[in-house]
Amino acid sequence: MGRLRTRIAGALLSALALTATGCAGTQDASQDTPQGTSQGTSKAVAGVVAADRVEPLANPAEPQLPVTVRSSDGVEVTVEAAGRIVPLSGSLSEIVFTLGLGDRVVARDITATFAQAEKLPVVTRNHDVSAESVLSLKPDLVIAETTTGPQEAVGQIRDAGVPVLVIGPAKDLGDVGPRIQAVADALGVPAAGKELTKRSEDRIAAVRAEIPQSSGSGEQPRVAFLYLRGSASVYLIGGKDSGATSLLEAAGAVDAGADSGLEKDFTAITTEALAQAAPDAILVMTKGLESVGGIDGMVGIPGVAQTPAGMDRRVVSVEDGVLLNYGPRTDQVLKSIVAQLYADGSGDAR
């Protein structure tokens, strides 16, 4: 899923720099089957995780091919058939399936954890593409992220004559529509792309319309996005480029990390950084929270217990595989964040 930011990919790079462990945010988290919510998290999370399915359009369109589209890396890509599709990220798989073309997908990235894709063979792990595995499936089209790598593998696939479409990164809510449309155009179903974009944007707008208005002090809740991997001793706080800012702002909150002056995607957690951020609540990925032993373990991280969020044990937890996808299920992510953040029914985070 700095992606990765690049959003959580940014998390991966930061984690690698600090620990030499090899995994990117959502990627790492998706290697295990979800075990449910962590201790102390709200019921809102359980609802999203339990319903780990995409919702395809009711009347899938038949691809009208060939088409020629421009990849985000500047390459013109001509797609002549779409019977065998290989999306190289969970987010892209989600879009293809939701467009109603999931029966044409022949492989997945390890972050494609939703139910309809779980039985497909895995050809990508943590941005580590196996060109040989991809080519053995004889794909008509490979769809990649700008963070997909290694570049040698992507080049090898292209050199073998397979069309490779690279999609621009998902950084905020404004990327939902363009990413959906880019995939739909390449698959020869542009009208379906418009339909899915409208459905997605309408659902996001509906969630935003129901966000409680601030009461009491009238201040927006401050939320810090923490990237946690206890098994690798990786504890990071998200900044301006973490990818979470847009979601938090849509939920009526302030990204505490970005607001405190953290410009990078992720920075190592320090007591000083947390004190400066002063979050009322903490946003984490479900498996990241599990990796540190739930809320009890998280408040044991130096500095967390001294924040308003730590003292109140207020944690917002969302499944790793969807948190920063910015795709057809982003409305569900936003709804979960809102439900947990305003669990008491007021407009305050406390």
C-alpha positions as MATLAB code, in Angstrom:
seq = 'MGRLRTRIAGALLSALALTATGCAGTQDASQDTPQGTSQGTSKAVAGVVAADRVEPLANPAEPQLPVTVRSSDGVEVTVEAAGRIVPLSGSLSEIVFTLGLGDRVVARDITATFAQAEKLPVVTRNHDVSAESVLSLKPDLVIAETTTGPQEAVGQIRDAGVPVLVIGPAKDLGDVGPRIQAVADALGVPAAGKELTKRSEDRIAAVRAEIPQSSGSGEQPRVAFLYLRGSASVYLIGGKDSGATSLLEAAGAVDAGADSGLEKDFTAITTEALAQAAPDAILVMTKGLESVGGIDGMVGIPGVAQTPAGMDRRVVSVEDGVLLNYGPRTDQVLKSIVAQLYADGSGDAR';
ca = [
       0.000    0.000    0.000;
       4.148    6.804    1.259;
       2.358    4.381    0.535;
       3.387    5.072    0.810;
       5.091    9.196   -0.050;
       4.845    7.967   -1.387;
       2.683    7.064    1.176;
       3.088    3.742    2.707;
       5.941    3.030    0.448;
       7.437    5.969    2.199;
       6.939    4.101    5.398;
       8.767    1.181    3.972;
      11.694    3.291    2.929;
      11.859    4.979    6.301;
      11.631    1.648    8.082;
      14.345    0.187    5.895;
      16.618    3.106    6.595;
      16.164    2.669   10.314;
      16.153   -1.089   10.660;
      17.150   -2.755    7.399;
      13.959   -4.759    7.517;
      12.296   -5.209    4.148;
       8.762   -4.145    4.081;
       6.446   -1.344    3.181;
       3.540   -0.278    5.284;
       0.547   -2.098    3.990;
       2.731   -4.668    2.318;
       4.243   -5.890    5.547;
       0.970   -5.909    7.308;
      -0.793   -7.973    4.742;
       1.478  -10.958    4.948;
      -0.680  -12.483    7.669;
      -4.363  -13.269    7.668;
      -6.237  -10.652    9.714;
      -6.780  -11.919   13.230;
      -9.443   -9.404   14.171;
      -9.144   -6.155   16.052;
      -6.569   -5.447   18.708;
      -7.354   -5.040   22.373;
      -9.092   -1.778   23.043;
      -9.989   -0.885   19.466;
     -13.557    0.015   18.595;
     -16.252   -2.125   17.040;
     -16.108    0.070   13.949;
     -12.873   -1.637   12.928;
     -14.364   -5.098   13.248;
     -17.118   -4.147   10.826;
     -14.700   -3.030    8.118;
     -12.343   -5.974    8.524;
     -15.101   -8.576    8.642;
     -16.513   -7.208    5.401;
     -13.191   -7.518    3.590;
     -14.783   -7.720    0.177;
     -15.002   -5.323   -2.725;
     -18.337   -4.401   -4.268;
     -18.223   -4.748   -8.072;
     -20.388   -2.563  -10.269;
     -23.777   -4.142  -10.875;
     -23.456   -4.329  -14.660;
     -19.818   -4.822  -15.688;
     -18.930   -3.508  -19.134;
     -17.181   -5.557  -21.789;
     -13.743   -4.089  -22.599;
     -13.606   -2.269  -25.918;
     -10.085   -2.836  -27.199;
      -7.529   -2.030  -28.460;
      -6.800    1.245  -26.687;
      -3.649    3.295  -26.301;
      -3.066    5.162  -23.043;
      -0.159    7.029  -21.522;
       1.507    5.463  -18.508;
       2.466    7.778  -15.637;
       6.128    7.090  -16.446;
       5.622    8.641  -19.874;
       5.380    5.431  -21.903;
       2.539    4.999  -24.406;
       0.888    1.653  -23.755;
      -1.322   -0.151  -26.260;
      -3.655   -2.724  -24.748;
      -5.002   -5.195  -27.287;
      -6.555   -7.745  -24.927;
      -7.622   -7.888  -21.287;
      -8.312  -11.547  -20.686;
      -5.360  -11.994  -18.324;
      -4.624   -9.048  -16.032;
      -1.904   -8.823  -13.380;
      -2.266   -5.838  -10.997;
       0.912   -5.398   -8.934;
      -0.635   -3.840   -5.834;
      -3.619   -4.493   -3.629;
      -5.028   -1.075   -4.445;
      -4.936   -1.703   -8.195;
      -6.437   -5.165   -7.761;
      -9.253   -3.578   -5.806;
     -10.016   -1.200   -8.669;
     -10.005   -3.937  -11.329;
     -12.294   -6.160   -9.275;
     -14.638   -3.292   -8.439;
     -14.913   -2.392  -12.123;
     -16.355   -5.889  -12.491;
     -13.353   -7.434  -14.243;
     -12.043   -9.553  -11.400;
     -12.601  -12.785  -13.301;
      -9.813  -11.656  -15.648;
      -7.208  -11.192  -12.905;
      -4.729  -14.086  -12.808;
      -2.379  -13.085   -9.966;
      -2.072  -10.675   -7.068;
       0.256   -8.700   -4.880;
       0.439   -9.841   -1.265;
      -1.470   -6.710   -0.229;
      -4.575   -7.817   -2.160;
      -6.167   -9.404    0.885;
      -9.859   -8.947    0.072;
     -11.914  -12.125   -0.205;
     -12.387  -12.259   -3.970;
      -8.632  -12.184   -4.597;
      -7.300  -14.345   -1.792;
      -6.968  -17.564   -3.830;
      -4.937  -15.988   -6.633;
      -1.205  -16.760   -6.832;
       1.078  -14.129   -5.307;
       3.663  -12.672   -7.704;
       4.657   -9.569   -5.742;
       5.826   -9.273   -2.140;
       6.737   -5.967   -0.613;
       7.389   -4.360   -3.998;
       9.637   -7.261   -4.923;
       8.268   -8.253   -8.325;
       9.270  -11.568   -9.834;
       9.389  -10.978  -13.590;
       9.617  -14.707  -14.198;
       6.482  -15.408  -12.165;
       4.551  -12.659  -13.927;
       5.636  -13.733  -17.402;
       4.802  -17.380  -16.686;
       1.153  -16.346  -16.404;
       1.183  -14.964  -19.962;
      -0.561  -11.689  -19.041;
      -2.239   -9.401  -21.556;
      -1.679   -6.419  -19.273;
       0.358   -5.701  -16.148;
      -0.704   -2.715  -14.027;
       1.924   -1.298  -11.688;
       2.411    1.503   -9.163;
       5.145    4.114   -9.395;
       6.634    2.354   -6.347;
       6.612   -1.077   -7.982;
      10.053   -2.592   -8.285;
      12.693   -3.481   -8.844;
      12.792   -1.461  -12.041;
      14.802   -4.209  -13.699;
      11.878   -6.585  -13.273;
       9.414   -4.087  -14.715;
      11.750   -3.530  -17.645;
      12.098   -7.266  -18.179;
       8.336   -7.633  -18.397;
       8.125   -4.804  -20.926;
      11.020   -6.204  -22.917;
       9.083   -9.453  -23.219;
       6.377   -7.544  -25.108;
       3.832   -7.327  -22.277;
       2.063   -3.947  -21.912;
       2.885   -2.430  -18.500;
       0.775    0.495  -17.331;
       2.187    2.482  -14.409;
      -0.411    4.337  -12.350;
       0.367    7.542  -10.466;
       0.636    7.355   -6.670;
      -2.299    7.546   -4.292;
      -1.599   10.502   -2.018;
      -4.992   11.870   -1.019;
      -8.738   11.804   -1.632;
      -8.288   13.741   -4.845;
      -6.493   10.747   -6.361;
      -9.429    8.346   -6.006;
     -11.128    9.313   -9.266;
      -8.029    9.709  -11.456;
      -6.648    6.327  -10.408;
      -9.931    4.568  -11.070;
     -10.282    6.267  -14.453;
      -6.700    5.492  -15.498;
      -7.263    1.782  -14.883;
     -10.681    1.812  -16.541;
      -9.370    3.586  -19.627;
      -6.574    1.039  -20.038;
      -9.055   -1.817  -19.746;
     -11.347   -0.352  -22.380;
     -14.194    0.441  -19.965;
     -14.060    4.250  -19.619;
     -17.786    4.581  -18.865;
     -17.445    2.096  -16.007;
     -14.594    4.218  -14.691;
     -16.808    7.272  -14.623;
     -19.575    5.302  -12.908;
     -17.257    3.903  -10.257;
     -15.628    7.282   -9.704;
     -19.016    8.902   -9.123;
     -20.104    6.099   -6.803;
     -16.892    6.369   -4.796;
     -16.943   10.152   -4.555;
     -20.649   10.210   -3.659;
     -20.079    7.723   -0.845;
     -17.142    9.691    0.512;
     -19.241   12.863    0.433;
     -22.052   11.090    2.287;
     -19.689   10.076    5.089;
     -18.287   13.583    5.355;
     -21.782   15.032    5.574;
     -22.474   13.000    8.711;
     -19.340   13.992   10.662;
     -20.369   15.436   14.055;
     -19.854   19.145   14.458;
     -17.361   20.249   17.084;
     -18.800   20.959   20.501;
     -17.336   22.190   23.765;
     -14.050   23.881   22.919;
     -14.924   23.819   19.240;
     -11.424   22.672   18.347;
     -10.786   19.936   15.812;
      -9.365   16.705   17.227;
      -5.629   16.261   16.677;
      -4.709   12.819   15.362;
      -1.199   11.430   14.950;
      -0.611    8.623   12.432;
       1.835    6.114   13.905;
       3.485    3.414   11.799;
       4.333    0.541   14.128;
       6.135   -2.740   13.529;
       6.993   -4.144   16.930;
       8.720   -7.246   15.574;
      11.252   -5.012   13.803;
      11.348   -2.280   16.466;
      10.062    0.249   13.940;
       8.148    3.120   15.548;
       7.435    6.062   13.248;
       5.186    9.106   13.304;
       3.644   10.331   10.069;
       4.328   13.805    8.785;
       3.199   15.939    5.863;
       3.845   13.276    3.221;
       2.643   10.173    5.072;
      -0.535   10.000    3.014;
      -2.850   10.160    6.023;
      -3.349   13.925    6.114;
      -6.142   13.989    3.543;
      -8.106   11.257    5.338;
      -7.754   12.935    8.700;
      -8.805   16.303    7.343;
     -11.811   14.687    5.632;
     -12.733   13.239    9.026;
     -12.763   16.726   10.508;
      -9.444   16.251   12.289;
      -5.981   17.800   12.214;
      -2.968   15.683   11.250;
      -0.989   16.270   14.429;
       2.321   15.165   12.940;
       2.085   17.427    9.922;
       0.723   20.306   11.988;
       3.657   20.042   14.396;
       6.083   20.674   11.538;
       7.098   17.181   10.429;
       7.754   17.608    6.704;
       8.880   14.087    5.776;
       6.644   11.080    5.276;
       7.740    9.363    8.486;
      10.074   10.238   11.352;
      11.309    8.076   14.204;
       9.107    8.512   17.248;
      10.667   10.514   20.060;
       9.193   11.856   23.266;
       9.830   15.359   21.959;
       8.061   14.708   18.626;
       5.010   13.288   20.378;
       4.923   16.159   22.859;
       5.028   18.631   19.989;
       2.264   16.803   18.116;
       0.117   16.493   21.264;
      -2.467   14.187   19.644;
      -5.936   13.696   21.078;
      -6.089   10.354   19.255;
      -3.690    8.032   17.462;
      -4.327    6.445   14.059;
      -2.659    3.086   13.472;
      -2.886    0.123   11.141;
      -4.552   -2.873   12.769;
      -1.585   -5.194   12.427;
       0.799   -2.508   13.538;
      -1.188   -2.194   16.760;
      -1.206   -5.962   17.169;
       2.560   -6.077   16.629;
       3.211   -3.983   19.729;
       0.743   -5.857   21.929;
      -2.382   -3.759   21.456;
      -3.118   -0.519   23.245;
      -1.318   -1.653   26.385;
       1.864   -2.146   24.372;
       1.448    1.044   22.402;
       1.216    3.270   25.469;
       4.483    1.708   26.574;
       6.305    3.320   23.645;
       8.292    6.251   25.095;
       6.268    9.432   24.976;
       2.901    7.933   24.014;
       1.520    7.652   27.541;
       2.193   11.363   28.147;
       0.076   12.530   25.187;
      -3.652   13.275   25.545;
      -4.277   10.258   23.286;
      -2.169    7.986   25.470;
      -3.745    9.177   28.678;
      -7.231    8.630   27.232;
      -6.170    5.436   25.404;
      -7.928    6.786   22.324;
      -6.852    4.773   19.293;
      -8.292    4.661   15.783;
      -7.332    1.410   14.041;
      -7.959    0.521   10.398;
      -6.996   -2.603    8.457;
      -3.609   -2.238    6.794;
      -4.670   -3.326    3.321;
      -7.164   -0.488    2.836;
      -6.090    2.443    5.000;
      -4.132    4.406    2.388;
      -5.411    2.834   -0.817;
      -7.475    5.849   -1.897;
      -9.764    3.755   -4.040;
     -13.284    2.296   -4.189;
     -13.339    1.432   -0.475;
     -11.994    4.704    0.868;
     -15.489    5.680    2.003;
     -15.446    2.634    4.310;
     -12.060    3.662    5.681;
     -13.272    7.202    6.311;
     -16.468    5.914    7.912;
     -14.464    3.707   10.273;
     -12.160    6.582   11.247;
     -15.119    8.875   11.907;
     -16.990    6.237   13.925;
     -13.999    5.602   16.168;
     -12.856    9.196   16.473;
     -16.284   10.421   17.561;
     -17.275    7.272   19.431;
     -19.035    9.252   22.148;
     -21.295   10.901   19.561;
     -19.914   14.395   20.061;
     -17.739   16.524   17.877;
     -14.809   16.226   20.264;
     -12.159   13.533   20.186;
     -12.243   12.963   23.924;
];
